GROMACS .gro file of C-alpha atoms in nm:
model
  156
    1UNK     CA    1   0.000   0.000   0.000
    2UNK     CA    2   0.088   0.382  -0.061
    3UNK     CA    3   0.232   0.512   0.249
    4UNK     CA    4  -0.033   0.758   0.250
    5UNK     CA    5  -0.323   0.532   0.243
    6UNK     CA    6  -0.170   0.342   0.508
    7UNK     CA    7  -0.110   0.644   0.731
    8UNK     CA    8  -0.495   0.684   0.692
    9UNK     CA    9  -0.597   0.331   0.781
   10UNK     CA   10  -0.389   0.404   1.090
   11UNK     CA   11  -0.543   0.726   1.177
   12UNK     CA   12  -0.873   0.581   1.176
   13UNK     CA   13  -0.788   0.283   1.326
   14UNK     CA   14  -0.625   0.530   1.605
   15UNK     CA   15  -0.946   0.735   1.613
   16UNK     CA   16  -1.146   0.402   1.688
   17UNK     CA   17  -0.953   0.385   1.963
   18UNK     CA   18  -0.737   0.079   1.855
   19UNK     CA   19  -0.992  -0.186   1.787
   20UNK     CA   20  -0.876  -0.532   1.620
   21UNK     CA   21  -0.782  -0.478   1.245
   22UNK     CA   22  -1.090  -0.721   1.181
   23UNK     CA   23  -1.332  -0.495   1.345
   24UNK     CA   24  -1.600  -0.425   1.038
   25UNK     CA   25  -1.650  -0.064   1.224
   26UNK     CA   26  -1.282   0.006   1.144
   27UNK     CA   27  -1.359  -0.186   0.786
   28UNK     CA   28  -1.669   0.022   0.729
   29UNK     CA   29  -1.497   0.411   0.806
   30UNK     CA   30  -1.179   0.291   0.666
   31UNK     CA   31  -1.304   0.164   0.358
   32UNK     CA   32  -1.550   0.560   0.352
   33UNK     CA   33  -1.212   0.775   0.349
   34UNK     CA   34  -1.035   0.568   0.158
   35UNK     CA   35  -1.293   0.552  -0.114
   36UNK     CA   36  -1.056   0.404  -0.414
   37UNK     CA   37  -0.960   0.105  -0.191
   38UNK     CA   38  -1.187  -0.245  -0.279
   39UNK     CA   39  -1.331  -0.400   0.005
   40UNK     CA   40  -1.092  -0.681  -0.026
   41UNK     CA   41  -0.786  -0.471  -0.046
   42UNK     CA   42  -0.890  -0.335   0.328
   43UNK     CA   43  -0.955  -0.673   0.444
   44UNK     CA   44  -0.637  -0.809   0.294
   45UNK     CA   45  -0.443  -0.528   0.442
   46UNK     CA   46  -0.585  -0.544   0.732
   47UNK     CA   47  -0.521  -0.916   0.782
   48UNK     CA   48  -0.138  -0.854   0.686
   49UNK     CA   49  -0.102  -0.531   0.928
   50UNK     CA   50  -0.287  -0.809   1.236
   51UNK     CA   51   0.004  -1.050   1.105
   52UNK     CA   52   0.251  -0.767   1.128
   53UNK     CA   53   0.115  -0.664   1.481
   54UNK     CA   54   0.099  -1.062   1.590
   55UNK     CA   55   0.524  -1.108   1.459
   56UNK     CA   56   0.598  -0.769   1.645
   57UNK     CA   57   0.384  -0.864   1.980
   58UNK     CA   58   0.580  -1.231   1.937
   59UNK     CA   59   0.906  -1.066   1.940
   60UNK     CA   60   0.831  -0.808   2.184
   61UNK     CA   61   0.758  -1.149   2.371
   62UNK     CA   62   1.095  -1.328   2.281
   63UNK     CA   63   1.301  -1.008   2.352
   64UNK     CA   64   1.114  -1.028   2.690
   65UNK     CA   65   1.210  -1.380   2.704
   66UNK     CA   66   1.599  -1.324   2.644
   67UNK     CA   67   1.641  -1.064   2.870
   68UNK     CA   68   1.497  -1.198   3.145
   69UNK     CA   69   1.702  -1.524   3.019
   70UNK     CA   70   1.983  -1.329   3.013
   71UNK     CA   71   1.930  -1.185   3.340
   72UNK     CA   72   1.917  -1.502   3.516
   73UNK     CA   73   2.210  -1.607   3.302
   74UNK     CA   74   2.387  -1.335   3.422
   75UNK     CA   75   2.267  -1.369   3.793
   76UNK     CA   76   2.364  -1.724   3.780
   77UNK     CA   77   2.694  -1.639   3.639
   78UNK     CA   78   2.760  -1.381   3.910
   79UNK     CA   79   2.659  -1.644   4.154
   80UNK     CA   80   2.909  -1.908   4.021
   81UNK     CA   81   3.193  -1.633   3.974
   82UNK     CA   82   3.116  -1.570   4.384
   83UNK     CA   83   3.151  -1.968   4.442
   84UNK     CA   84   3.448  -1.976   4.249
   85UNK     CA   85   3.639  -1.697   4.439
   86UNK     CA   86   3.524  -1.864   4.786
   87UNK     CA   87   3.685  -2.224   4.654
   88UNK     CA   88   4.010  -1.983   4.517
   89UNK     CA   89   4.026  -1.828   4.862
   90UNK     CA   90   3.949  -2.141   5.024
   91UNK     CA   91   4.219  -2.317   4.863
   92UNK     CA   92   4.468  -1.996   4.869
   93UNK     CA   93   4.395  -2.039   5.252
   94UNK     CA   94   4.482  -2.420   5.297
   95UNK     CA   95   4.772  -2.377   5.069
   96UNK     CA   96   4.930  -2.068   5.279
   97UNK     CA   97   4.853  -2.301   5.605
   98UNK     CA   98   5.079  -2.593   5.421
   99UNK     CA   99   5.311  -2.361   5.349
  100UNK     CA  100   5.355  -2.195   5.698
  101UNK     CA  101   5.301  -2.568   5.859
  102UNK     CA  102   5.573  -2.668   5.629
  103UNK     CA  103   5.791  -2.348   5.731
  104UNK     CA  104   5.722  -2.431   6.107
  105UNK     CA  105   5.814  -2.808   6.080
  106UNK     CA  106   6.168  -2.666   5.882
  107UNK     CA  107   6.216  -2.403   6.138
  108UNK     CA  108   6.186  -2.658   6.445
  109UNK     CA  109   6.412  -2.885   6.290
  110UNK     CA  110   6.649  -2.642   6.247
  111UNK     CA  111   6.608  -2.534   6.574
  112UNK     CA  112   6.710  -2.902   6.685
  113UNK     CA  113   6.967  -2.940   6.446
  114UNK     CA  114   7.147  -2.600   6.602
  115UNK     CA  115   7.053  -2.747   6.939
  116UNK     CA  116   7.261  -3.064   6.880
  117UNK     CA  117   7.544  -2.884   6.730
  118UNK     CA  118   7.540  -2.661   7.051
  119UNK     CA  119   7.516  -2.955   7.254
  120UNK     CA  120   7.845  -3.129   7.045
  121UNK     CA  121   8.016  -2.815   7.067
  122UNK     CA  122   7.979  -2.753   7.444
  123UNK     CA  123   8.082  -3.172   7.499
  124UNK     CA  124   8.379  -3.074   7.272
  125UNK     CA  125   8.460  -2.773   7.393
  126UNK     CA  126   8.409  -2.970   7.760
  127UNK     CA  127   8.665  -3.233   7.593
  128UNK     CA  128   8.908  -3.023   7.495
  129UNK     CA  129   8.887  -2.779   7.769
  130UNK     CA  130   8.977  -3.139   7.972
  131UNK     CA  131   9.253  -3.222   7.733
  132UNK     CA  132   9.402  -2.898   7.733
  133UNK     CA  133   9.383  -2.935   8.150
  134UNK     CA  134   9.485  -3.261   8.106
  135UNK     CA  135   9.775  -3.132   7.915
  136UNK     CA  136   9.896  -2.848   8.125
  137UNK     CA  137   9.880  -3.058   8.434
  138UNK     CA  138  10.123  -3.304   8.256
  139UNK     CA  139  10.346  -3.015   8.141
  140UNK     CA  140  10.368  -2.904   8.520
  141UNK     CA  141  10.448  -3.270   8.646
  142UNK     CA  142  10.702  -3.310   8.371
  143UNK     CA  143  10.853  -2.983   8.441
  144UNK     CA  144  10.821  -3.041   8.864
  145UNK     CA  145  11.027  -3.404   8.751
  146UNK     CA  146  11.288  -3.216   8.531
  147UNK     CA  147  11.331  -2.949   8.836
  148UNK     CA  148  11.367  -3.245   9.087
  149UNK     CA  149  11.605  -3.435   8.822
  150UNK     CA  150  11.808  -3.128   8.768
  151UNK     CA  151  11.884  -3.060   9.175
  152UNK     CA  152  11.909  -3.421   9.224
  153UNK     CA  153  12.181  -3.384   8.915
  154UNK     CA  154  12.330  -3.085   9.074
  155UNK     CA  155  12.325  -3.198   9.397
  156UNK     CA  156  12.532  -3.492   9.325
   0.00000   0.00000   0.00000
């Protein structure tokens, strides 16, 4: 249809107040100011401006649809990006608590292992602080014999 004729239709269509485009009242005043139209030309554009009105209401319907779709997609996807960071905490936690368990364990046995070599130390140290006793107290009986040996060899 002309674009003009068509705005018409819609006008009194609109002045109707919006009844179905198979209403014989908007048939009837439609087909008056649009005098060079044939009755079946209205009803045939009618019928494809209802099928035009029925796609657009269906896909008014599906865009509906696939937002709210896509909504709940979206909510759900915010939901499992929460869980995952609570598991990726989770684990960061019990992987930090390894790790310092694991420091702790290295740390204490270190702290034995100096403890032992303190403990060998001081018993060596002890052991040669003895042998070094040990030594000097020889050295002062040796020399007390030489003395005594000496005046005995003098003396004679």
């Amino acid at each position: 249809w002309p674009e003009e004729e068509h705005a018409v239709f819609l006008r009194v269509r609109s002045q109707l107040g919006s009844p179905p485009f198979d209403s014989e009242r908007l048939l009837s005043l439609a087909a008056l100011k649009l005098n060079t139209i044939t009755d079946g030309e209205l009803r045939a554009h009618a019928a494809g401006c209802a099928a035009r009105e029925e796609l657009l209401e269906e896909k008014r319907a599906a865009v509906s649809a696939w937002r709210g779709a896509r909504e709940t997609s979206s909510a759900q996807r915010v939901e499992r990006e929460r869980a995952i960071e609570v598991e990726l905490r989770a684990r960061e936690d019990a992987e930090r608590q390894r790790v310092e368990a694991a420091a702790a364990r290295a740390r204490d046995a270190r702290d034995a292992e100096l403890g032992r070599w303190k403990e060998r130390k001081e018993a060596g140290d002890a052991a040669a602080q003895e042998a070094q006793e040990a030594a000097e107290s020889e050295l002062k009986q040796r020399r007390k014999r030489e003395a005594r040996a000496s005046r005995r060899l003098r003396d004679e």
